[in-house]
Short mmCIF file of C-alpha atoms in Angstrom, two decimals:
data_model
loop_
_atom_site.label_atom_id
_atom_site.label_comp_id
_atom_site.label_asym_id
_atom_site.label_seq_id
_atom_site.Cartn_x
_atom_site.Cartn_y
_atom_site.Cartn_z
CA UNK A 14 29.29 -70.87 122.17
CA UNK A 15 25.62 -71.19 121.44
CA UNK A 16 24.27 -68.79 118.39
CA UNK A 17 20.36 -68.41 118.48
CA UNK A 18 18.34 -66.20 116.19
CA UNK A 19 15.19 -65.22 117.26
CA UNK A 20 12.44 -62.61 116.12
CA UNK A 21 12.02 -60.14 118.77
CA UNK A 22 10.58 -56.16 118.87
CA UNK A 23 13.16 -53.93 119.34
CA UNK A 24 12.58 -50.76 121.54
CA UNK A 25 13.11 -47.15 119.83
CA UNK A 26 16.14 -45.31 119.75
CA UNK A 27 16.85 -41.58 120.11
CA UNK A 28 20.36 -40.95 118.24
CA UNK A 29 22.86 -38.71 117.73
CA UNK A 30 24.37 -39.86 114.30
CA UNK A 31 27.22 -39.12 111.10
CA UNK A 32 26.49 -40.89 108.13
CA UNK A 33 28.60 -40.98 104.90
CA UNK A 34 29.12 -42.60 101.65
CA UNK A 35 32.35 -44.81 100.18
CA UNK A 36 33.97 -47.93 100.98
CA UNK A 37 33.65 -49.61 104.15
CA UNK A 38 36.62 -48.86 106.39
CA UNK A 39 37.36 -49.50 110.21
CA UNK A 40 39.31 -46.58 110.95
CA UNK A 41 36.78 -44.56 109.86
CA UNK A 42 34.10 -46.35 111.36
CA UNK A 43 36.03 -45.92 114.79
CA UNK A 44 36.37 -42.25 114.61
CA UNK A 45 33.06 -41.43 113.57
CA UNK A 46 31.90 -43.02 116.71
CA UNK A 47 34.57 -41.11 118.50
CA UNK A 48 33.51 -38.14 117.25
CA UNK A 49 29.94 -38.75 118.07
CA UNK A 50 30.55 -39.77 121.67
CA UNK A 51 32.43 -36.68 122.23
CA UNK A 52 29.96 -34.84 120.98
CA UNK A 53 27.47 -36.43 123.87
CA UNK A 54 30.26 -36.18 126.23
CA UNK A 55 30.41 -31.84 125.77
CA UNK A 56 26.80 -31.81 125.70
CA UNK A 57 26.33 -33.90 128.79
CA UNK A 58 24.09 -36.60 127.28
CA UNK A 59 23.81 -40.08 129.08
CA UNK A 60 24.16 -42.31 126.22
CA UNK A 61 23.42 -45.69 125.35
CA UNK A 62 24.06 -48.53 123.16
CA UNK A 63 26.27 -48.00 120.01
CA UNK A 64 24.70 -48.71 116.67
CA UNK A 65 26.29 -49.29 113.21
CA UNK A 66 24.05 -49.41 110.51
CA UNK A 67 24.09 -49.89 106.34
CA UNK A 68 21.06 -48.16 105.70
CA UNK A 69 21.99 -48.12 101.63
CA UNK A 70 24.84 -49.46 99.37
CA UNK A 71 28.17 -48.12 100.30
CA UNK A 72 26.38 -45.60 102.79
CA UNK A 73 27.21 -45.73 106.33
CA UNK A 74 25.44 -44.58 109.79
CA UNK A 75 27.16 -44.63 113.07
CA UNK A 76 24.90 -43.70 116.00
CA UNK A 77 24.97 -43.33 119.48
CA UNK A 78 22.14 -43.43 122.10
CA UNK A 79 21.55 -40.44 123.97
CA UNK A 80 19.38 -40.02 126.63
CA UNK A 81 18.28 -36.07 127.07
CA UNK A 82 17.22 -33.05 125.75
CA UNK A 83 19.72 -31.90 122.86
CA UNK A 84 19.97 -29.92 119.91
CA UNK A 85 21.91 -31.70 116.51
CA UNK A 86 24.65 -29.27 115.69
CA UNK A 87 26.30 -29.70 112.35
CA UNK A 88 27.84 -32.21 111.51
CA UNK A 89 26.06 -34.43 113.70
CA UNK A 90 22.24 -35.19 113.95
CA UNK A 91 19.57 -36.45 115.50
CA UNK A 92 16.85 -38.92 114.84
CA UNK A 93 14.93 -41.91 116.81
CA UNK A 94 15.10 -45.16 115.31
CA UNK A 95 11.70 -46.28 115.15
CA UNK A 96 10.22 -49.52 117.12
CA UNK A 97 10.38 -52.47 115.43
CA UNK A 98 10.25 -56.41 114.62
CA UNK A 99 13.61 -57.11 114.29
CA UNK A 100 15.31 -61.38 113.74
CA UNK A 101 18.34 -60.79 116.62
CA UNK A 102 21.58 -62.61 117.25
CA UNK A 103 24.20 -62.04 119.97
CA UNK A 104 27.25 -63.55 119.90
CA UNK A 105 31.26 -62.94 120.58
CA UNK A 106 33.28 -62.46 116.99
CA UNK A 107 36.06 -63.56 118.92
CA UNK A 108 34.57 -66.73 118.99
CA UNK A 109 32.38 -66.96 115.76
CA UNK A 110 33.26 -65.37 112.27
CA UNK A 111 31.04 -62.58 111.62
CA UNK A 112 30.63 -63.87 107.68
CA UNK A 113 29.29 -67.25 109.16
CA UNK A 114 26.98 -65.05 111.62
CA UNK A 115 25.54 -62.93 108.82
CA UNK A 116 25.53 -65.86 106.67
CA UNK A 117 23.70 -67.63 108.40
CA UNK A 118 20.81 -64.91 109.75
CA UNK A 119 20.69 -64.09 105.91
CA UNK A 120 19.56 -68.21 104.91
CA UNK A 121 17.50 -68.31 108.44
CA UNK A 122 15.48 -65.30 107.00
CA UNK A 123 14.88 -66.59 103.60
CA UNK A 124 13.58 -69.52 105.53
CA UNK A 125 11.09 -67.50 107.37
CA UNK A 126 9.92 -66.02 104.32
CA UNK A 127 9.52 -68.99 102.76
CA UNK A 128 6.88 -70.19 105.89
CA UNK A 129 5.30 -67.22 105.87
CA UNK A 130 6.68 -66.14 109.50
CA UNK A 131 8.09 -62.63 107.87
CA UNK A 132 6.60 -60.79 104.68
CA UNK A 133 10.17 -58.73 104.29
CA UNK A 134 13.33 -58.28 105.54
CA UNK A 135 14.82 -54.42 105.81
CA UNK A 136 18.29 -53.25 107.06
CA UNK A 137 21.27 -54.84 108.63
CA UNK A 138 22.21 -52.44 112.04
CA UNK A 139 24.84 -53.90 114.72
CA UNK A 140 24.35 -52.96 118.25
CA UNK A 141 27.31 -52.68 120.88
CA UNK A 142 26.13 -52.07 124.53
CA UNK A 143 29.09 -49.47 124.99
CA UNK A 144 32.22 -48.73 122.85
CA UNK A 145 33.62 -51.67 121.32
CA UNK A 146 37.08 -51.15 120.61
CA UNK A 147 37.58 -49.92 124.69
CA UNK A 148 35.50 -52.20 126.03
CA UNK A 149 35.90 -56.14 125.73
CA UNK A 150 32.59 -57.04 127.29
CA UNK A 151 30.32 -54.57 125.07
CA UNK A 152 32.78 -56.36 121.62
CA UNK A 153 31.86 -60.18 123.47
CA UNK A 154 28.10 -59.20 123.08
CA UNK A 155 27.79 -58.16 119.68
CA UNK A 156 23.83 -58.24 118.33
CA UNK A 157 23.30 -57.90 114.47
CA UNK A 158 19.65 -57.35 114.67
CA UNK A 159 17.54 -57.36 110.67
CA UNK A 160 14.96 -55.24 110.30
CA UNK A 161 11.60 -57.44 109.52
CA UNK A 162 8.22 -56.83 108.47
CA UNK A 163 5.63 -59.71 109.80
#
């Protein structure tokens, strides 16, 4: 499998998100999404890709595209993602080690700092195209796009 990382500007996204603080854990991770899409589900929302983000240390965003008018209702919230230069790889962690992928985006944007090509680098986010864990194809095309500042 071929890994490329490119710079490329990534569109905006209007969310419907939980965030929380404490160590990382899948389970969690999983039913926070679950409990956002069936949140989108009762309100009727068309939604979109899937996005797991880091915005701090230890703090942790799942969100969900939704496409629609909608009101946040507590817990869960809304926001849009702003636009944005973003260094983006896609690949299948079946195939390639996530460590080695984030590894390796992490000395490919030092590099680009280095030349000039970037002036900082912001927030990790992964983006799934639909659920991961019920859908095989949407887990085969993982992106981990880095938030950058040219």
């Amino acid at each position: 499998m071929v890994v490329d990382f490119r710079i490329k500007r990534a569109p905006a996204y209007r969310v419907a998100y939980l965030s929380w603080k404490g160590p990382w854990n899948e389970r969690r991770i999983r039913a926070q999404f679950d409990r956002v899409a069936k949140w989108a589900r009762k309100h009727r929302l068309r939604t979109g890709c899937w996005v797991f983000r880091e915005p701090g240390a230890r703090t942790w965003e799942v969100a969900i595209e939704v496409r629609g008018t909608a009101r946040p209702s507590a817990p869960i919230r809304l926001r849009t993602l702003p636009a944005c230069s973003v260094a983006s790889v896609v690949f299948d962690p079946d195939v390639v080690s996530p460590a080695v992928i984030y590894h390796g985006v992490t000395d490919w944007l030092r590099w680009r700092k280095r030349d000039r090509t970037i002036r900082s680098v912001g927030a990790y986010r992964e983006l799934y195209d639909r659920d991961p864990w019920r859908d095989p194809r949407a887990w085969a095309r993982t992106e981990v796009q880095v938030v950058v500042r040219r």
